[in-house]
PDB file of C-alpha atoms in Angstrom:
ATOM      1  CA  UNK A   1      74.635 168.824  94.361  1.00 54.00           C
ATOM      2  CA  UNK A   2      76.045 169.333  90.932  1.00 60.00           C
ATOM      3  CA  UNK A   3      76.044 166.995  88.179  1.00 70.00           C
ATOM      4  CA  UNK A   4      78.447 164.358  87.609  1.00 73.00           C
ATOM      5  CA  UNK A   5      81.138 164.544  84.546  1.00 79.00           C
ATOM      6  CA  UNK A   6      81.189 161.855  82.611  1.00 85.00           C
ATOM      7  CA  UNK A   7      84.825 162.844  81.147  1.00 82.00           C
ATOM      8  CA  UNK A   8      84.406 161.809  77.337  1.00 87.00           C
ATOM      9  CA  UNK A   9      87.807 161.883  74.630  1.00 90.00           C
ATOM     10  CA  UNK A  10      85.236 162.917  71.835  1.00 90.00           C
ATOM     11  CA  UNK A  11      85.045 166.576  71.115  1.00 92.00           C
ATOM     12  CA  UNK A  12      81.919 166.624  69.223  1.00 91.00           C
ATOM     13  CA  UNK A  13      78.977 167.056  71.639  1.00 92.00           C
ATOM     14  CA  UNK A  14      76.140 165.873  69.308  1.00 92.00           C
ATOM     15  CA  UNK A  15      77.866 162.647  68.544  1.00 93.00           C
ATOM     16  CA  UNK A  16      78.369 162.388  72.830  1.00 92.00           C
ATOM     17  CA  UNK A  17      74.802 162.488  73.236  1.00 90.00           C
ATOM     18  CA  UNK A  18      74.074 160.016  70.364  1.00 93.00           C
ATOM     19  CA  UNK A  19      76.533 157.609  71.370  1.00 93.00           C
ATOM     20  CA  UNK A  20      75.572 157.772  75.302  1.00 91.00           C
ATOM     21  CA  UNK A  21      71.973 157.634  74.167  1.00 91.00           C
ATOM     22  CA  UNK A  22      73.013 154.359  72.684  1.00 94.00           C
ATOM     23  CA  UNK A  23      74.785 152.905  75.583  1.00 92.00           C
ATOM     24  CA  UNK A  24      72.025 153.557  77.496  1.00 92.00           C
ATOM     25  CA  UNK A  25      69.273 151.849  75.847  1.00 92.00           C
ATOM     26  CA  UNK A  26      71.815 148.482  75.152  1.00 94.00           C
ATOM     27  CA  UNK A  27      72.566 148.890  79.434  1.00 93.00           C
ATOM     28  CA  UNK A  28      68.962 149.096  80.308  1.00 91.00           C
ATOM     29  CA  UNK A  29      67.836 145.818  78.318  1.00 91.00           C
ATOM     30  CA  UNK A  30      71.204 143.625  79.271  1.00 94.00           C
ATOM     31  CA  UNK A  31      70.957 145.210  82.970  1.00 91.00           C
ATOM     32  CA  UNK A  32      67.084 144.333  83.325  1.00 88.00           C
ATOM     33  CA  UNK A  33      68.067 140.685  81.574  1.00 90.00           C
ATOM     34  CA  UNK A  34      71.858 140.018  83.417  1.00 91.00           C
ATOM     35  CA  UNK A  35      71.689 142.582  86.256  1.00 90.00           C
ATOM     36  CA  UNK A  36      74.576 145.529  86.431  1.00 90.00           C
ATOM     37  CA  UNK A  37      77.443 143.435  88.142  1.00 91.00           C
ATOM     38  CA  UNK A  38      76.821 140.341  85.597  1.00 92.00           C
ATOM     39  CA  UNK A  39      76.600 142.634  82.647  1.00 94.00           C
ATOM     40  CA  UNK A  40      80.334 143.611  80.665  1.00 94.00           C
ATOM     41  CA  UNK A  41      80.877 146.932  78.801  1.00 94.00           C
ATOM     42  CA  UNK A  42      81.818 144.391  76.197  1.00 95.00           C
ATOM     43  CA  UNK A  43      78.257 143.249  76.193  1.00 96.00           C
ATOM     44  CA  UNK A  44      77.109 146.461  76.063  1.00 95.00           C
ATOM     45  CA  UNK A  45      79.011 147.489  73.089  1.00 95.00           C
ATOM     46  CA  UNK A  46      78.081 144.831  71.111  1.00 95.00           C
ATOM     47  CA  UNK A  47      74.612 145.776  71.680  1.00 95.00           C
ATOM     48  CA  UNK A  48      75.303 148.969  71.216  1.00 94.00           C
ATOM     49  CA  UNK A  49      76.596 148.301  67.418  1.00 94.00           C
ATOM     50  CA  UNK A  50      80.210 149.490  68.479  1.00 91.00           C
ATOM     51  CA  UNK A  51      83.428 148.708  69.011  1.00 94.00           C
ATOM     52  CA  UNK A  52      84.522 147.935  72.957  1.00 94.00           C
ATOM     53  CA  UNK A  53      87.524 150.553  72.376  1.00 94.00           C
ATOM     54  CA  UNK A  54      84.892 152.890  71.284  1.00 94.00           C
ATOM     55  CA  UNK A  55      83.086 152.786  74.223  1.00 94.00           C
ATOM     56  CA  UNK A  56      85.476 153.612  76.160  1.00 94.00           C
ATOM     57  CA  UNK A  57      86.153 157.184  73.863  1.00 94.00           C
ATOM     58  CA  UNK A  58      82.854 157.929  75.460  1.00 93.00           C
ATOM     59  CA  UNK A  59      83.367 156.631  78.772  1.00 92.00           C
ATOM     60  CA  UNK A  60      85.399 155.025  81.579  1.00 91.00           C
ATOM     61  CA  UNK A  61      83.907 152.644  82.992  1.00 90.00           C
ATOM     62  CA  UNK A  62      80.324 150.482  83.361  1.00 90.00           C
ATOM     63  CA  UNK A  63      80.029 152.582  86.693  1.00 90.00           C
ATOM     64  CA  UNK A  64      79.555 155.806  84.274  1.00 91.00           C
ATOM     65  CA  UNK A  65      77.626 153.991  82.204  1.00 90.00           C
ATOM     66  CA  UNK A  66      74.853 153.099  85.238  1.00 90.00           C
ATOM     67  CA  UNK A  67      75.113 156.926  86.052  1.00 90.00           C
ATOM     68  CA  UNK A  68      74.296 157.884  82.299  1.00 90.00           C
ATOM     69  CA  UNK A  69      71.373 155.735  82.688  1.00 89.00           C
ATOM     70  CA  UNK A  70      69.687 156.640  85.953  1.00 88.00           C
ATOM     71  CA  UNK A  71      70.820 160.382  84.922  1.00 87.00           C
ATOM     72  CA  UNK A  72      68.573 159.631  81.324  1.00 86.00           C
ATOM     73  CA  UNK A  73      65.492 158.094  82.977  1.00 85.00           C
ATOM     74  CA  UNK A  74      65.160 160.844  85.657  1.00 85.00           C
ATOM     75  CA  UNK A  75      65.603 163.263  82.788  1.00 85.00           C
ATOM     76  CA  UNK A  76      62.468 161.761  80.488  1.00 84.00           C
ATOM     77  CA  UNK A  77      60.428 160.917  83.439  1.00 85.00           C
ATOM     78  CA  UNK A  78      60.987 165.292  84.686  1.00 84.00           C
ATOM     79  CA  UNK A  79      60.633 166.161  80.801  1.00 86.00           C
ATOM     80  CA  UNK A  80      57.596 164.314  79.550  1.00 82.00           C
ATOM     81  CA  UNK A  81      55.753 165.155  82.511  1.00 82.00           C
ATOM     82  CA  UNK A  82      56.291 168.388  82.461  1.00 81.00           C
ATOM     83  CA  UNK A  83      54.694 168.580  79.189  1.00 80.00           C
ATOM     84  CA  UNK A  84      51.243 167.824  80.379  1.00 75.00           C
ATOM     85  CA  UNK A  85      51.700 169.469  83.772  1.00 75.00           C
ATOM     86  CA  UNK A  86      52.251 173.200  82.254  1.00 64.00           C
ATOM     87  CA  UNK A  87      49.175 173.022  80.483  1.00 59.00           C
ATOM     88  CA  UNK A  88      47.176 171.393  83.747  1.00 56.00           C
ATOM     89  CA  UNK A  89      44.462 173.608  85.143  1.00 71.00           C
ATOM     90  CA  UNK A  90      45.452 174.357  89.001  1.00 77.00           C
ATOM     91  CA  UNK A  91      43.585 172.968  91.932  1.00 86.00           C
ATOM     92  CA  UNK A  92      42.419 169.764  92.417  1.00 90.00           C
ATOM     93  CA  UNK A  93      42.169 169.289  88.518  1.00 88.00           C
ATOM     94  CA  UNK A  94      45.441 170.213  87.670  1.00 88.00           C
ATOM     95  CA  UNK A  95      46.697 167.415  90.013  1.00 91.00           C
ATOM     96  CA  UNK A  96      44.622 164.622  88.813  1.00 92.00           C
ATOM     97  CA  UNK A  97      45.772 165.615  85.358  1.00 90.00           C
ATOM     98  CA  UNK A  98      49.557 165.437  86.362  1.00 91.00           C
ATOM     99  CA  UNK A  99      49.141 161.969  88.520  1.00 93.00           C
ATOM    100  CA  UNK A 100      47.359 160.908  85.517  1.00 93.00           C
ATOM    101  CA  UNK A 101      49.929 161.935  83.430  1.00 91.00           C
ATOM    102  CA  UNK A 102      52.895 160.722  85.301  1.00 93.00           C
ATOM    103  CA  UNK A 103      51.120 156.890  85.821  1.00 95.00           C
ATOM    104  CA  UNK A 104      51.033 157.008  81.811  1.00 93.00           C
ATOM    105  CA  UNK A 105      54.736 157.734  82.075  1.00 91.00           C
ATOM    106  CA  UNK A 106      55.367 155.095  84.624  1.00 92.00           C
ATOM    107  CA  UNK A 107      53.623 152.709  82.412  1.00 95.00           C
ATOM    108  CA  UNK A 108      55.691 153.802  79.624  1.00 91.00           C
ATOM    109  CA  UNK A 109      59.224 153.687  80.761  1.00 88.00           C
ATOM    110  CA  UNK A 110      58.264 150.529  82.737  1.00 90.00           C
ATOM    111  CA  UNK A 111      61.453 148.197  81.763  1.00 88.00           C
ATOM    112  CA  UNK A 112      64.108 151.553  82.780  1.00 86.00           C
ATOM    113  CA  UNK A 113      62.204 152.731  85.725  1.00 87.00           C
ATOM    114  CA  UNK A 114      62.876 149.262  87.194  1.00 87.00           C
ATOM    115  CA  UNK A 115      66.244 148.751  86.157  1.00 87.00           C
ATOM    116  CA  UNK A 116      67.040 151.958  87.968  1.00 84.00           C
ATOM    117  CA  UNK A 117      65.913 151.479  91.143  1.00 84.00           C
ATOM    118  CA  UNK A 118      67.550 147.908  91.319  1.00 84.00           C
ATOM    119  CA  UNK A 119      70.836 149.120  90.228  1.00 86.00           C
ATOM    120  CA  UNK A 120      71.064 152.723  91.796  1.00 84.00           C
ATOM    121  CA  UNK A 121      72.525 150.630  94.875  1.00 85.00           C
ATOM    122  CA  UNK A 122      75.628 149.965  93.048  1.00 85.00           C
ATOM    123  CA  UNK A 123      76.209 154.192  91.706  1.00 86.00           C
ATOM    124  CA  UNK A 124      79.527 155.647  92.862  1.00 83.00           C
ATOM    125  CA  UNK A 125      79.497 157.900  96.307  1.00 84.00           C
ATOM    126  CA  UNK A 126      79.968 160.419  94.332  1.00 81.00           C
ATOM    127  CA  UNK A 127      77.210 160.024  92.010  1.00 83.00           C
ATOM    128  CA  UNK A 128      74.056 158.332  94.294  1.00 85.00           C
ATOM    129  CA  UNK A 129      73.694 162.009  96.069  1.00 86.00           C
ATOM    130  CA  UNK A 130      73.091 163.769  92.732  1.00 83.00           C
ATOM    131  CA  UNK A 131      70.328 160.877  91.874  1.00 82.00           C
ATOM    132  CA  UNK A 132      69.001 161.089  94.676  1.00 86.00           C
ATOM    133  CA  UNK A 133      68.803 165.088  94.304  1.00 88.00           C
ATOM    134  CA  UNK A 134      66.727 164.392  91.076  1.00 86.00           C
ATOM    135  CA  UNK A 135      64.306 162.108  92.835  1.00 87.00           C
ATOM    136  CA  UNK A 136      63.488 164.647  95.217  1.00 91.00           C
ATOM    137  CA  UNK A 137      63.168 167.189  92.273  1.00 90.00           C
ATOM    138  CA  UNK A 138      60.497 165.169  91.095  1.00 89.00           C
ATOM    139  CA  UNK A 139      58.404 164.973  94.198  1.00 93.00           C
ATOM    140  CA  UNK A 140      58.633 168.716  94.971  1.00 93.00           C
ATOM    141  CA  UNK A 141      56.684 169.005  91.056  1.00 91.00           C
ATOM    142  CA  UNK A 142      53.709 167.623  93.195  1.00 93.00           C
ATOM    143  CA  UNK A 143      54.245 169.084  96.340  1.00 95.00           C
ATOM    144  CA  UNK A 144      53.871 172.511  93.889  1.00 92.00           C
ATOM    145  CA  UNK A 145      50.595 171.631  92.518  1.00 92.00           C
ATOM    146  CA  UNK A 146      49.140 170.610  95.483  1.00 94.00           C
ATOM    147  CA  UNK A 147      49.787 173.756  97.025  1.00 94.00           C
ATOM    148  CA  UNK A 148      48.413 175.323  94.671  1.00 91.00           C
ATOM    149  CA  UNK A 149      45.455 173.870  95.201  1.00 91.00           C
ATOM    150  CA  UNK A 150      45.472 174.357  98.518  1.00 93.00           C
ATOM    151  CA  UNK A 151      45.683 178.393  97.641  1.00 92.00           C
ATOM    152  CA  UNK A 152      42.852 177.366  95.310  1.00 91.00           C
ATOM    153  CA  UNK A 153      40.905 176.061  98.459  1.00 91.00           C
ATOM    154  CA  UNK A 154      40.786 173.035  97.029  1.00 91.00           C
ATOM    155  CA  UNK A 155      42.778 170.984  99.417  1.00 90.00           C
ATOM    156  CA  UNK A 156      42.694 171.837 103.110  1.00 89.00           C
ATOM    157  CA  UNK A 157      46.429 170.392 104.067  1.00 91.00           C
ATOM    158  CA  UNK A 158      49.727 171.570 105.905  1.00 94.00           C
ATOM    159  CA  UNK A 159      52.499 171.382 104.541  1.00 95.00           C
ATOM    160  CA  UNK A 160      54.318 168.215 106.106  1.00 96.00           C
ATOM    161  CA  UNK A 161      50.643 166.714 104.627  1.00 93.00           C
ATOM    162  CA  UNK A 162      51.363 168.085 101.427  1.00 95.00           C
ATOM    163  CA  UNK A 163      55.111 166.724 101.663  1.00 96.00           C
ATOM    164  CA  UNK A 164      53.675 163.197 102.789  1.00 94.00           C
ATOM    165  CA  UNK A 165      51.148 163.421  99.962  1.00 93.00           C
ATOM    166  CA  UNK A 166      53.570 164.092  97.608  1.00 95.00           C
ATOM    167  CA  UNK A 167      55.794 161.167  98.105  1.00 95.00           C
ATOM    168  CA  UNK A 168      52.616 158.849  98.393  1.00 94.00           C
ATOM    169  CA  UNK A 169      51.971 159.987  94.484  1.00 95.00           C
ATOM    170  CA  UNK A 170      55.468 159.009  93.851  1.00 94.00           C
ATOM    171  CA  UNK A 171      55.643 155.597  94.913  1.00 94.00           C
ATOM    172  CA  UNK A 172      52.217 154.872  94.156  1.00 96.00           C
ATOM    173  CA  UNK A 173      52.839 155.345  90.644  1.00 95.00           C
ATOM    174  CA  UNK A 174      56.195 153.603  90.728  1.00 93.00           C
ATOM    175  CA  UNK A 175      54.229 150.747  92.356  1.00 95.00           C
ATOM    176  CA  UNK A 176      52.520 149.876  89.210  1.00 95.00           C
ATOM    177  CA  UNK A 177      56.184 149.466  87.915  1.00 94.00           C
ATOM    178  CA  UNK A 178      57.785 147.376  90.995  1.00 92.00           C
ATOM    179  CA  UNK A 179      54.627 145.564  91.207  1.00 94.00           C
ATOM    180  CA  UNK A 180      53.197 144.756  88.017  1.00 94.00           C
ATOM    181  CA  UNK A 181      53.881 141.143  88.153  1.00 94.00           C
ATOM    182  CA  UNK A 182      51.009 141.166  90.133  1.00 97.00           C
ATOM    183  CA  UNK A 183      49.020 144.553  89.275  1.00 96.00           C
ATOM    184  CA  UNK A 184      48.659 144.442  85.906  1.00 95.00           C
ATOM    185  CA  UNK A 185      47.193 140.976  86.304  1.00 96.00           C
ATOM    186  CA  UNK A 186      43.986 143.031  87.936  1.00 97.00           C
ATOM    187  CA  UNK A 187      43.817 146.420  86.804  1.00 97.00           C
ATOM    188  CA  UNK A 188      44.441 148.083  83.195  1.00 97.00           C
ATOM    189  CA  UNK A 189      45.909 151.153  83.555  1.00 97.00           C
ATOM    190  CA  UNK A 190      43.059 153.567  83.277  1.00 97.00           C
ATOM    191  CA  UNK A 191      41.232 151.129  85.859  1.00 97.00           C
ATOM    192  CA  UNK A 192      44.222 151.462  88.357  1.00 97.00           C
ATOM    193  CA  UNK A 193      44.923 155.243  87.503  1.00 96.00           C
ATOM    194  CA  UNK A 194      41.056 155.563  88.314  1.00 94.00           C
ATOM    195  CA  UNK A 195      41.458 153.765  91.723  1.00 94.00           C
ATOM    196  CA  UNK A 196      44.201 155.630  92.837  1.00 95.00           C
ATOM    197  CA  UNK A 197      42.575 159.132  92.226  1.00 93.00           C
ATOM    198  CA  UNK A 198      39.959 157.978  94.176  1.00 90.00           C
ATOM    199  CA  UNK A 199      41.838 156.910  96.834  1.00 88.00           C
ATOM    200  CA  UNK A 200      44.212 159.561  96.737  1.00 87.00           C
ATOM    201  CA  UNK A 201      42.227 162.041  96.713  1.00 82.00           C
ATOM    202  CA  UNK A 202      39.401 161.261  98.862  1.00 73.00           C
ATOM    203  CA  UNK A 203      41.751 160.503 101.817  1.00 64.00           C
ATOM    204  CA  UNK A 204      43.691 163.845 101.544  1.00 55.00           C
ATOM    205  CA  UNK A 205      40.452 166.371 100.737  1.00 51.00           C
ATOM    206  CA  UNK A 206      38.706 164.896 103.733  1.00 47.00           C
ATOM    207  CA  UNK A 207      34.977 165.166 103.560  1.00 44.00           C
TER     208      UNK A 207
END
C-alpha cells in the first residue's frame, strides 16, 4: 500500500513540509477540542497563522488535512522509537528497553495519539488502508525484538504468541493514552511502565 499524495500548488518542498507541519499541529488541538466533522479548514487556518486561500495552496480539503495528521503521528511515534530501540541490547532486555521507551512516547504524544484514533474513522477509502499499513509496521518492530529474544533463549514462544504478544504491547501502551482519565489518577508513569513489564513479561516467559 503506497502512500497517499497530498497534491500541493507550492513548488518548494521545504516550505510544504513547514506549512503541513503547521496545519497539523492547529488540526490536532481544534480536532481534540471540536472533533474533525465540527472543526472548518477556516478554523484551522486561523490557527495556523494563515490565510484560508493559503491553505488550500497546500491542500484540498480537511479530509487531506486528517490524513497529514495520522500520516505525522505514525511517523514520530516509528521515528522516536526507533532511536532508543537501535541502541537496545537484544533479548529480554532489549524489549523492556523498547516497551519502556515507546510508553514514554505514548505519554508524550498523548493529546495526537488520541485524536488519531478517534478521527481515523472518518479517513478517505483510499487513505485508511495505508494507516492502517503503518499501524501494523509498528507492531511488527516488536514482534522483531521478541524474536530475537527468543533466538537469544530468552523467550520460549511461537510465533502466533509472539504476534499476540506484540499487539498486547501495542495497545497496552496506547491504553495509558485512551485511558488516562482514569490511569493516570493511580499510576505515574514509571509506576505503570513498571507494572506492565511485570505483567508482560512474566505471563509470556512462563516460569
Amino acid at each position: 500500500m503506497s502512500k497517499k499524495e497530498v497534491p500541493s500548488l507550492v513548488k518548494d518542498e521545504k516550505l510544504i513540509q513547514k506549512r503541513r507541519e503547521e496545519m497539523v499541529k492547529a488540526a490536532v488541538s481544534l480536532f481534540k477540542k471540536n472533533g474533525f466533522h465540527r472543526t472548518t479548514t477556516r478554523e484551522i487556518a486561523k490557527v495556523s497563522g494563515f490565510s484560508i486561500g493559503t491553505l488550500y495552496e497546500y491542500i484540498r480539503s480537511k479530509e487531506d488535512i486528517l490524513y497529514l495528521v495520522c500520516d505525522s503521528i505514525y511517523d514520530g511515534v516509528k521515528w522516536r522509537l526507533q532511536q532508543d530501540i537501535d541502541s537496545a541490547d537484544s533479548g529480554i532486555k532489549g524489549v523492556e528497553k523498547a516497551i519502556t521507551a515507546y510508553f514514554k512516547v505514548m505519554d508524550d504524544m498523548q493529546d495526537e495519539v488520541l485524536v488519531m484514533y478517534q478521527e481515523a474513522k472518518s479517513l478517505s477509502d483510499e487513505a485508511l488502508p495505508y494507516v492502517l499499513k503503518k499501524e501494523l509496521e509498528m507492531t511488527a518492530i516488536f514482534e522483531r525484538l521478541l524474536s530475537q529474544a527468543v533466538h537469544k533463549g530468552d523467550l520460549d514462544l511461537n510465533e502466533k504468541e509472539i504476534q499476540a504478544a506484540a499487539h498486547n504491547i501495542l495497545i497496552i501502551g496506547q491504553m495509558w493514552t485512551f485511558r488516562r482519565w482514569a490511569l493516570q489518577k493511580i499510576y505515574t508513569l514509571e509506576e505503570y511502565t513498571k507494572l506492565q513489564l511485570q505483567q508482560l513479561l512474566h505471563g509470556i516467559k512462563g516460569a
